[in-house]
Structure formats: structure tokens, C-alpha cells
């Protein structure tokens, strides 16, 4: 899809990874493919159809089995159906997610894939940004947004401001405190709505004191 989030650099990681996680959680297989943990449960392998030789060595027909062996074969085949259902429940969504991963990673990062039994898996260590990189990116975006927005772009600017402030809170950035962000917000919109900016600035200063 043209609107798909493409993983090209570490800046793309958070959005890209959250999409993968949501898809896997909806399919109830996240715990099976989560690459951020040291060990993950193995995806189930396709079960093998039980034959008479599974209960009697060398048997090629159920006619060669006695009553107890036939009952055992019936039990094994019942278990097979359950295992096959579970296998299909996980195999299809994991394959779909693997296809999505492969289609949303930039060409230059394709070499960072490892082929596993179920799907290509991205090398998390190389592309996941460090906390320091996240902090630098948030501060850069915040400083850029402090410039007065154009009236026609106000809606997008407000969304970006909310996003960057939420990111700053998540990282516990001391550079962007609640009162500082409120001051910067009111200063930024002063040229767009001076009346609102002035009145809210007075209220803010009263609250700080």
C-alpha cells in the first residue's frame, strides 16, 4: 500500500514496529514472534498424519491392527486434527505478517533479514533507535514546532505538537516540562490568535506562582 510505513532508518522504527505488534496481537501470535525478548516460544510445526505404522511397526493397513491398536490410531488422528487446527491458526497470520515485514522494509535493509522457518525477521539491534537518539529526535522536532504555525496548517501543527509532547513525556525529558511546553505553545500561536495567547499566558503565570 502507498500509505504503508516503510522501515528505512531508526527514525521509522517506532511507527513501523507498533504496526507489526498490533497485527500480531490481533492474530494472538505476538508472544510467538516477539523479537525483543531473548527467547520466544517456537511456532508449531505442521503435524504428520498418523498411519498404522505409528502404532505397529511395519503395518501398512488398519486391517493389520488389533482392537487396542486401532483405538490408539483413532486417538492419534483426533490429536492430529487438533494440532493441525492450531498450526493453521498461527501459520497463516505469521506468514501474512512476515510478508508485510518483507514489503515494508527498504531495499537497503533487506540484507539485514534472517530467513527463519516462518518469515524473514528484522535485525532489531541495528535499527531500533537508542534512548539518546530518541531524545535528540524529540528535541529537534520540538524546537522546529516552536516556530509560529501558518493558519492554513494549524490542524496538522496541533497534531504534531501533541505527538511530540507525548513523546517527551514518555522519555521523561527534563527539557520539555509541563509549564515550559505550555509557555512555548502559547508563544508559538501568539501571531495566529494573540487574544487567546495573552489571556492563557496570564492564567499560566498565575498558576505557576
XYZ file of N, CA and C in Angstrom:
627
model
N 0.837 -1.188 0.000
C 0.000 0.000 0.000
C 0.873 1.239 0.000
N 0.446 2.314 -0.679
C 1.245 3.522 -0.780
C 1.349 4.225 0.554
N 0.436 3.955 1.473
C 0.439 4.617 2.774
C 1.149 3.791 3.833
N 1.733 2.661 3.446
C 2.405 1.796 4.412
C 3.624 2.505 4.988
N 3.903 2.237 6.254
C 5.080 2.799 6.912
C 6.298 1.978 6.499
N 7.270 2.619 5.853
C 8.465 1.924 5.377
C 9.588 2.075 6.398
N 10.192 0.969 6.772
C 11.313 0.987 7.709
C 12.605 1.201 6.930
N 13.132 2.418 7.025
C 14.360 2.749 6.306
C 15.482 3.114 7.265
N 15.161 3.945 8.276
C 16.149 4.332 9.279
C 15.553 4.151 10.667
N 16.359 4.397 11.673
C 15.889 4.236 13.051
C 14.738 5.182 13.380
N 14.606 6.283 12.637
C 13.508 7.221 12.886
C 12.148 6.606 12.545
N 12.176 5.616 11.661
C 10.926 4.962 11.257
C 10.527 3.838 12.203
N 11.444 3.478 13.102
C 11.265 2.248 13.884
C 9.993 2.214 14.717
N 9.739 3.245 15.512
C 8.620 3.215 16.459
C 7.286 2.968 15.761
N 7.008 3.746 14.709
C 5.739 3.571 13.998
C 5.662 2.207 13.329
N 6.758 1.818 12.685
C 6.781 0.535 11.966
C 6.596 -0.638 12.928
N 7.336 -0.602 14.027
C 7.281 -1.714 14.977
C 5.915 -1.809 15.645
N 5.294 -0.654 15.925
C 3.974 -0.667 16.567
C 2.930 -1.288 15.644
N 3.060 -1.069 14.330
C 2.126 -1.677 13.373
C 2.274 -3.193 13.379
N 3.516 -3.669 13.367
C 3.771 -5.115 13.402
C 3.189 -5.719 14.674
N 3.406 -5.036 15.798
C 2.935 -5.560 17.081
C 1.415 -5.634 17.124
N 0.745 -4.586 16.644
C -0.725 -4.579 16.631
C -1.257 -5.719 15.770
N -0.666 -5.918 14.596
C -1.101 -7.003 13.714
C -0.940 -8.359 14.402
N 0.183 -8.559 15.070
C 0.446 -9.841 15.727
C -0.453 -10.044 16.941
N -0.713 -8.971 17.683
C -1.595 -9.089 18.851
C -3.020 -9.401 18.425
N -3.465 -8.796 17.336
C -4.816 -9.084 16.841
C -4.943 -10.543 16.412
N -3.841 -11.106 15.927
C -3.846 -12.508 15.495
C -3.493 -13.459 16.635
N -3.268 -12.886 17.840
C -2.935 -13.680 19.041
C -1.661 -14.496 18.868
N -0.667 -13.929 18.165
C 0.593 -14.658 17.998
C 1.805 -13.815 18.398
N 1.573 -12.654 19.052
C 2.707 -11.786 19.378
C 3.727 -12.497 20.248
N 3.271 -13.269 21.230
C 4.213 -13.944 22.122
C 5.054 -14.977 21.377
N 4.616 -15.362 20.187
C 5.359 -16.351 19.403
C 6.425 -15.728 18.505
N 6.303 -14.432 18.223
C 7.234 -13.809 17.277
C 7.926 -12.569 17.829
N 7.665 -12.217 19.077
C 8.236 -11.010 19.673
C 9.768 -11.062 19.607
N 10.401 -10.210 18.789
C 11.857 -10.259 18.653
C 12.607 -9.505 19.744
N 11.888 -8.851 20.656
C 12.552 -8.051 21.683
C 12.899 -8.860 22.925
N 12.468 -10.102 22.998
C 12.802 -10.950 24.142
C 13.874 -11.945 23.727
N 14.638 -12.399 24.715
C 15.761 -13.291 24.422
C 15.306 -14.618 23.835
N 14.247 -15.171 24.408
C 13.741 -16.449 23.908
C 12.241 -16.341 23.687
N 11.771 -16.866 22.587
C 10.339 -16.878 22.298
C 9.907 -18.308 22.026
N 8.652 -18.632 22.330
C 8.167 -19.987 22.045
C 8.270 -20.288 20.554
N 8.525 -21.541 20.236
C 8.615 -21.939 18.840
C 7.228 -21.983 18.212
N 7.148 -21.525 16.983
C 5.896 -21.675 16.250
C 5.659 -23.160 16.002
N 4.419 -23.596 16.101
C 4.143 -25.026 15.912
C 4.498 -25.478 14.500
N 5.081 -26.674 14.398
C 5.387 -27.240 13.087
C 4.174 -28.018 12.587
N 4.109 -28.215 11.285
C 2.967 -28.918 10.710
C 2.956 -30.370 11.183
N 1.841 -30.815 11.770
C 1.788 -32.190 12.281
C 1.780 -33.219 11.150
N 2.195 -34.430 11.477
C 2.251 -35.526 10.499
C 1.033 -36.427 10.679
N 0.405 -36.768 9.572
C -0.772 -37.636 9.604
C -0.391 -39.016 10.133
N -1.032 -39.477 11.215
C -0.695 -40.783 11.796
C -1.126 -41.934 10.877
N -0.234 -42.849 10.645
C -0.517 -44.038 9.832
C -0.468 -45.277 10.724
N -0.928 -46.417 10.229
C -0.879 -47.648 11.037
C 0.510 -47.967 11.579
N 1.558 -47.567 10.842
C 2.916 -47.871 11.309
C 3.296 -47.096 12.563
N 2.524 -46.052 12.890
C 2.788 -45.301 14.115
C 2.428 -46.107 15.363
N 1.520 -47.047 15.227
C 1.116 -47.852 16.392
C 1.588 -49.302 16.285
N 1.979 -49.692 15.068
C 2.515 -51.047 14.893
C 3.586 -50.994 13.815
N 4.800 -51.273 14.205
C 5.919 -51.181 13.279
C 5.692 -52.053 12.043
N 5.862 -51.438 10.872
C 5.746 -52.163 9.616
C 4.335 -52.286 9.083
N 3.324 -51.889 9.858
C 1.937 -52.015 9.404
C 1.657 -51.010 8.296
N 0.961 -51.459 7.261
C 0.606 -50.588 6.139
C -0.893 -50.384 6.013
N -1.671 -51.099 6.806
C -3.130 -51.011 6.741
C -3.714 -51.170 8.132
N -4.864 -50.523 8.346
C -5.548 -50.654 9.634
C -6.011 -52.081 9.871
N -6.120 -52.867 8.798
C -6.545 -54.259 8.939
C -5.499 -55.094 9.667
N -4.273 -54.590 9.718
C -3.192 -55.312 10.386
C -3.141 -55.011 11.885
N -4.023 -54.153 12.367
C -4.009 -53.737 13.768
C -5.045 -54.504 14.568
N -4.724 -54.717 15.849
C -5.733 -55.306 16.721
C -6.625 -54.191 17.254
N -7.592 -54.518 18.070
C -8.585 -53.550 18.546
C -7.938 -52.400 19.308
N -7.002 -52.722 20.202
C -6.344 -51.685 21.008
C -5.523 -50.752 20.121
N -4.846 -51.331 19.132
C -4.022 -50.522 18.234
C -4.878 -49.616 17.350
N -6.031 -50.122 16.922
C -6.941 -49.292 16.131
C -7.454 -48.112 16.949
N -7.764 -48.392 18.217
C -8.243 -47.318 19.091
C -7.149 -46.275 19.300
N -5.913 -46.744 19.431
C -4.789 -45.823 19.595
C -4.614 -44.958 18.345
N -4.796 -45.579 17.173
C -4.672 -44.832 15.919
C -5.776 -43.778 15.804
N -6.988 -44.138 16.228
C -8.100 -43.180 16.219
C -7.780 -41.985 17.118
N -7.217 -42.269 18.300
C -6.846 -41.204 19.241
C -5.772 -40.302 18.644
N -4.764 -40.913 18.021
C -3.683 -40.137 17.411
C -4.208 -39.232 16.298
N -5.155 -39.739 15.519
C -5.698 -38.936 14.418
C -6.598 -37.807 14.926
N -7.233 -38.030 16.057
C -8.015 -36.965 16.683
C -7.084 -35.856 17.177
N -5.967 -36.259 17.780
C -4.967 -35.291 18.234
C -4.372 -34.543 17.042
N -4.180 -35.258 15.948
C -3.634 -34.649 14.730
C -4.524 -33.501 14.255
N -5.831 -33.718 14.260
C -6.762 -32.692 13.791
C -6.681 -31.439 14.665
N -6.545 -31.654 15.982
C -6.412 -30.517 16.898
C -5.118 -29.761 16.633
N -4.025 -30.506 16.465
C -2.721 -29.883 16.209
C -2.702 -29.163 14.863
N -3.369 -29.746 13.860
C -3.416 -29.117 12.537
C -4.203 -27.810 12.588
N -5.288 -27.797 13.346
C -6.084 -26.580 13.505
C -5.244 -25.490 14.157
N -4.505 -25.835 15.211
C -3.653 -24.872 15.904
C -2.544 -24.375 14.973
N -1.986 -25.286 14.200
C -0.924 -24.925 13.256
C -1.430 -23.900 12.237
N -2.615 -24.157 11.668
C -3.172 -23.250 10.669
C -3.529 -21.899 11.282
N -3.969 -21.921 12.538
C -4.330 -20.673 13.233
C -3.137 -19.747 13.377
N -1.951 -20.310 13.548
C -0.748 -19.494 13.730
C 0.036 -19.312 12.438
N 0.028 -20.309 11.582
C 0.837 -20.255 10.368
C 0.371 -19.171 9.407
N -0.936 -19.083 9.178
C -1.454 -18.098 8.222
C -1.141 -16.667 8.649
N -1.509 -16.261 9.888
C -1.198 -14.877 10.267
C 0.297 -14.601 10.351
N 1.096 -15.582 10.787
C 2.538 -15.344 10.872
C 3.136 -15.175 9.482
N 2.619 -15.927 8.517
C 3.076 -15.774 7.136
C 2.671 -14.407 6.590
N 1.440 -13.982 6.887
C 0.966 -12.676 6.422
C 1.800 -11.546 7.026
N 2.116 -11.682 8.313
C 2.935 -10.659 8.967
C 4.343 -10.672 8.387
N 4.866 -11.864 8.134
C 6.181 -11.960 7.507
C 6.207 -11.298 6.140
N 5.145 -11.489 5.368
C 5.048 -10.850 4.050
C 4.975 -9.331 4.194
N 4.226 -8.870 5.219
C 4.110 -7.430 5.445
C 5.471 -6.846 5.819
N 6.192 -7.546 6.701
C 7.525 -7.088 7.104
C 8.423 -6.960 5.877
N 8.437 -8.001 5.061
C 9.303 -8.003 3.878
C 8.954 -6.874 2.913
N 7.676 -6.519 2.835
C 7.239 -5.496 1.877
C 7.375 -4.078 2.412
N 7.655 -3.933 3.706
C 7.727 -2.590 4.285
C 9.125 -2.247 4.796
N 10.107 -3.028 4.430
C 11.495 -2.718 4.762
C 12.187 -2.234 3.493
N 12.895 -1.120 3.597
C 13.545 -0.550 2.418
C 14.557 -1.531 1.829
N 14.834 -1.375 0.554
C 15.718 -2.307 -0.146
C 17.093 -2.385 0.496
N 17.598 -1.251 0.965
C 18.948 -1.269 1.526
C 19.020 -2.026 2.850
N 17.842 -2.264 3.464
C 17.821 -3.013 4.721
C 17.447 -4.476 4.535
N 17.161 -4.884 3.318
C 16.771 -6.269 3.088
C 17.865 -7.237 3.526
N 19.125 -6.831 3.386
C 20.234 -7.713 3.753
C 20.301 -7.955 5.253
N 19.566 -7.158 6.035
C 19.564 -7.341 7.485
C 18.556 -8.385 7.937
N 17.910 -9.021 6.994
C 16.935 -10.050 7.326
C 17.610 -11.398 7.502
N 17.069 -12.190 8.386
C 17.464 -13.584 8.518
C 16.269 -14.422 8.123
N 16.503 -15.460 7.350
C 15.397 -16.327 6.950
C 15.139 -17.347 8.057
N 13.958 -17.307 8.642
C 13.587 -18.276 9.668
C 12.574 -19.238 9.075
N 12.081 -20.150 9.875
C 11.136 -21.145 9.382
C 9.801 -20.527 8.988
N 9.469 -19.378 9.586
C 8.134 -18.822 9.348
C 8.149 -17.562 8.519
N 9.162 -16.727 8.683
C 9.161 -15.452 7.957
C 10.500 -14.773 8.137
N 10.859 -13.814 7.268
C 12.072 -13.043 7.488
C 11.904 -12.163 8.715
N 12.902 -12.131 9.561
C 12.803 -11.363 10.809
C 13.856 -10.271 10.823
N 13.437 -9.049 11.131
C 14.348 -7.918 11.073
C 15.346 -7.961 12.225
N 16.552 -7.494 11.958
C 17.579 -7.404 12.993
C 17.258 -6.194 13.864
N 16.684 -6.449 15.034
C 16.203 -5.375 15.907
C 17.332 -4.482 16.386
N 18.459 -5.072 16.711
C 19.543 -4.327 17.340
C 20.035 -3.191 16.455
N 20.079 -3.408 15.156
C 20.669 -2.409 14.276
C 19.743 -1.242 13.962
N 18.449 -1.493 13.950
C 17.525 -0.448 13.514
C 16.735 0.197 14.639
N 16.612 -0.453 15.778
C 15.884 0.173 16.882
C 16.726 1.306 17.451
N 16.183 2.517 17.510
C 16.969 3.648 17.997
C 17.262 3.550 19.484
N 18.422 4.095 19.885
C 18.752 4.155 21.303
C 17.913 5.248 21.957
N 17.863 5.245 23.294
C 17.128 6.296 24.004
C 17.707 7.671 23.691
N 19.033 7.731 23.576
C 19.664 9.016 23.273
C 19.224 9.520 21.904
N 19.153 8.614 20.935
C 18.716 9.007 19.590
C 17.267 9.472 19.611
N 16.434 8.795 20.405
C 15.033 9.200 20.526
C 14.937 10.605 21.122
N 15.723 10.854 22.177
C 15.682 12.156 22.846
C 16.110 13.275 21.898
N 17.176 13.035 21.162
C 17.662 14.041 20.213
C 16.600 14.343 19.165
N 15.942 13.297 18.684
C 14.914 13.471 17.654
C 13.719 14.255 18.191
N 13.286 13.934 19.422
C 12.140 14.630 20.014
C 12.460 16.108 20.229
N 13.646 16.392 20.757
C 14.038 17.785 20.995
C 14.123 18.550 19.676
N 14.654 17.913 18.634
C 14.744 18.560 17.316
C 13.355 18.900 16.786
N 12.425 17.945 16.891
C 11.060 18.179 16.414
C 10.372 19.261 17.235
N 10.637 19.255 18.551
C 10.021 20.241 19.444
C 10.491 21.655 19.086
N 11.799 21.810 18.896
C 12.350 23.119 18.559
C 11.783 23.632 17.236
N 11.599 22.716 16.279
C 11.049 23.115 14.979
C 9.608 23.590 15.111
N 8.850 22.973 16.012
C 7.441 23.326 16.180
C 7.243 24.626 16.955
N 8.281 25.118 17.608
C 8.160 26.362 18.367
C 8.000 27.580 17.443
N 8.300 27.385 16.168
C 8.078 28.471 15.210
C 6.575 28.640 14.998
N 6.151 29.864 14.815
C 4.721 30.137 14.668
C 4.145 29.397 13.467
N 3.052 28.649 13.663
C 2.464 27.893 12.556
C 1.668 28.789 11.617
N 1.614 28.389 10.354
C 0.757 29.100 9.402
C -0.686 28.702 9.676
N -1.597 29.643 9.524
C -3.001 29.392 9.856
C -3.561 28.204 9.070
N -3.161 28.081 7.788
C -3.700 27.002 6.955
C -3.195 25.624 7.390
N -2.076 25.599 8.109
C -1.511 24.327 8.559
C -1.743 24.084 10.050
N -2.652 24.853 10.642
C -2.848 24.826 12.090
C -3.233 23.437 12.602
N -4.122 22.766 11.902
C -4.598 21.461 12.376
C -3.453 20.446 12.437
N -2.649 20.412 11.394
C -1.509 19.489 11.385
C -0.488 19.864 12.444
N -0.277 21.171 12.621
C 0.680 21.630 13.626
C 0.237 21.204 15.022
N -1.051 21.343 15.314
C -1.571 20.943 16.626
C -1.376 19.446 16.871
N -1.615 18.644 15.838
C -1.417 17.196 15.974
C 0.054 16.875 16.236
N 0.937 17.557 15.496
C 2.373 17.325 15.673
C 2.832 17.762 17.061
N 2.271 18.876 17.541
C 2.637 19.367 18.873
C 2.221 18.350 19.939
N 1.015 17.845 19.838
C 0.534 16.855 20.801
C 1.402 15.595 20.768
N 1.766 15.170 19.570
C 2.590 13.965 19.425
C 3.956 14.143 20.055
N 4.603 15.264 19.766
C 5.954 15.464 20.271
C 5.956 15.640 21.789
N 4.922 16.269 22.339
C 4.838 16.409 23.797
C 4.596 15.057 24.466
N 3.772 14.228 23.859
C 3.552 12.879 24.393
C 4.837 12.060 24.343
N 5.591 12.215 23.256
C 6.870 11.509 23.138
C 7.848 11.979 24.210
N 7.832 13.287 24.481
C 8.725 13.843 25.500
C 8.369 13.313 26.885
N 7.074 13.218 27.171
C 6.623 12.677 28.460
C 7.044 11.215 28.597
N 6.907 10.449 27.511
C 7.271 9.032 27.543
C 8.756 8.847 27.826
N 9.574 9.794 27.351
C 11.018 9.720 27.570
C 11.448 10.440 28.839
N 10.479 11.092 29.513
C 10.759 11.848 30.740
C 11.845 12.903 30.494
N 11.674 13.675 29.431
C 12.668 14.678 29.064
C 12.569 15.905 29.968
N 13.637 16.245 30.663
C 13.596 17.433 31.525
C 13.546 18.723 30.709
N 13.986 18.659 29.446
C 13.993 19.854 28.590
C 12.588 20.333 28.257
N 11.621 19.425 28.353
C 10.253 19.778 27.959
C 9.317 19.488 29.130
N 9.283 20.393 30.081
C 8.405 20.238 31.235
C 7.005 20.722 30.886
N 6.054 20.452 31.772
C 4.670 20.832 31.501
C 4.533 22.337 31.297
N 5.066 23.138 32.246
C 4.899 24.585 32.147
C 5.699 25.158 30.980
N 6.878 24.619 30.756
C 7.688 25.128 29.644
C 6.994 24.870 28.316
N 6.436 23.679 28.157
C 5.765 23.362 26.894
C 4.526 24.234 26.714
N 3.832 24.542 27.824
C 2.655 25.408 27.727
C 3.061 26.827 27.324
N 4.151 27.324 27.909
C 4.646 28.657 27.549
C 5.016 28.707 26.064
N 5.782 27.703 25.643
C 6.231 27.674 24.251
C 5.050 27.562 23.291
N 4.041 26.799 23.697
C 2.846 26.640 22.866
C 2.147 27.987 22.681
N 1.948 28.704 23.777
C 1.241 29.990 23.714
C 2.035 31.034 22.941
N 3.360 30.996 23.081
C 4.197 31.927 22.314
C 4.135 31.613 20.821
N 4.081 30.317 20.503
C 4.065 29.906 19.094
C 2.786 30.342 18.388
N 1.661 30.309 19.108
C 0.386 30.646 18.457
C 0.010 32.118 18.627
N 0.904 32.896 19.235
C 0.588 34.308 19.503
C 0.257 35.079 18.229
N 0.965 34.784 17.151
C 0.714 35.527 15.909
C -0.566 35.070 15.214
N -1.035 33.871 15.552
C -2.254 33.331 14.942
C -3.492 33.751 15.729
N -3.379 33.680 17.069
C -4.514 34.039 17.931
C -3.979 34.781 19.151
N -3.624 36.070 18.989
C -2.999 36.829 20.080
C -3.878 36.954 21.318
N -5.183 37.095 21.136
C -6.075 37.235 22.288
C -6.050 36.000 23.166
N -6.173 34.852 22.564
C -6.144 33.592 23.311
C -4.784 33.402 23.970
N -3.720 33.693 23.225
C -2.369 33.516 23.748
C -2.129 34.405 24.967
N -2.533 35.670 24.888
C -2.308 36.602 26.002
C -3.087 36.186 27.245
N -4.372 35.860 27.076
C -5.202 35.522 28.239
C -4.721 34.234 28.902
N -4.368 33.247 28.099
C -3.894 31.972 28.657
C -2.519 32.116 29.295
N -1.706 33.003 28.748
C -0.382 33.237 29.330
C -0.504 33.825 30.727
N -1.449 34.752 30.911
C -1.671 35.342 32.232
C -2.137 34.285 33.227
N -3.063 33.431 32.803
C -3.549 32.360 33.679
C -2.432 31.391 34.037
N -1.584 31.100 33.062
C -0.482 30.170 33.302
C 0.476 30.728 34.335
N 0.834 31.990 34.196
C 1.765 32.598 35.152
C 1.165 32.635 36.553
N -0.146 32.874 36.643
C -0.807 32.857 37.955
C -0.735 31.468 38.577
N -0.927 30.439 37.767
C -0.883 29.061 38.277
C 0.515 28.663 38.727
N 1.526 29.142 37.991
C 2.909 28.803 38.341
C 3.274 29.412 39.678
N 2.801 30.637 39.916
C 3.112 31.311 41.175
C 2.332 30.690 42.330
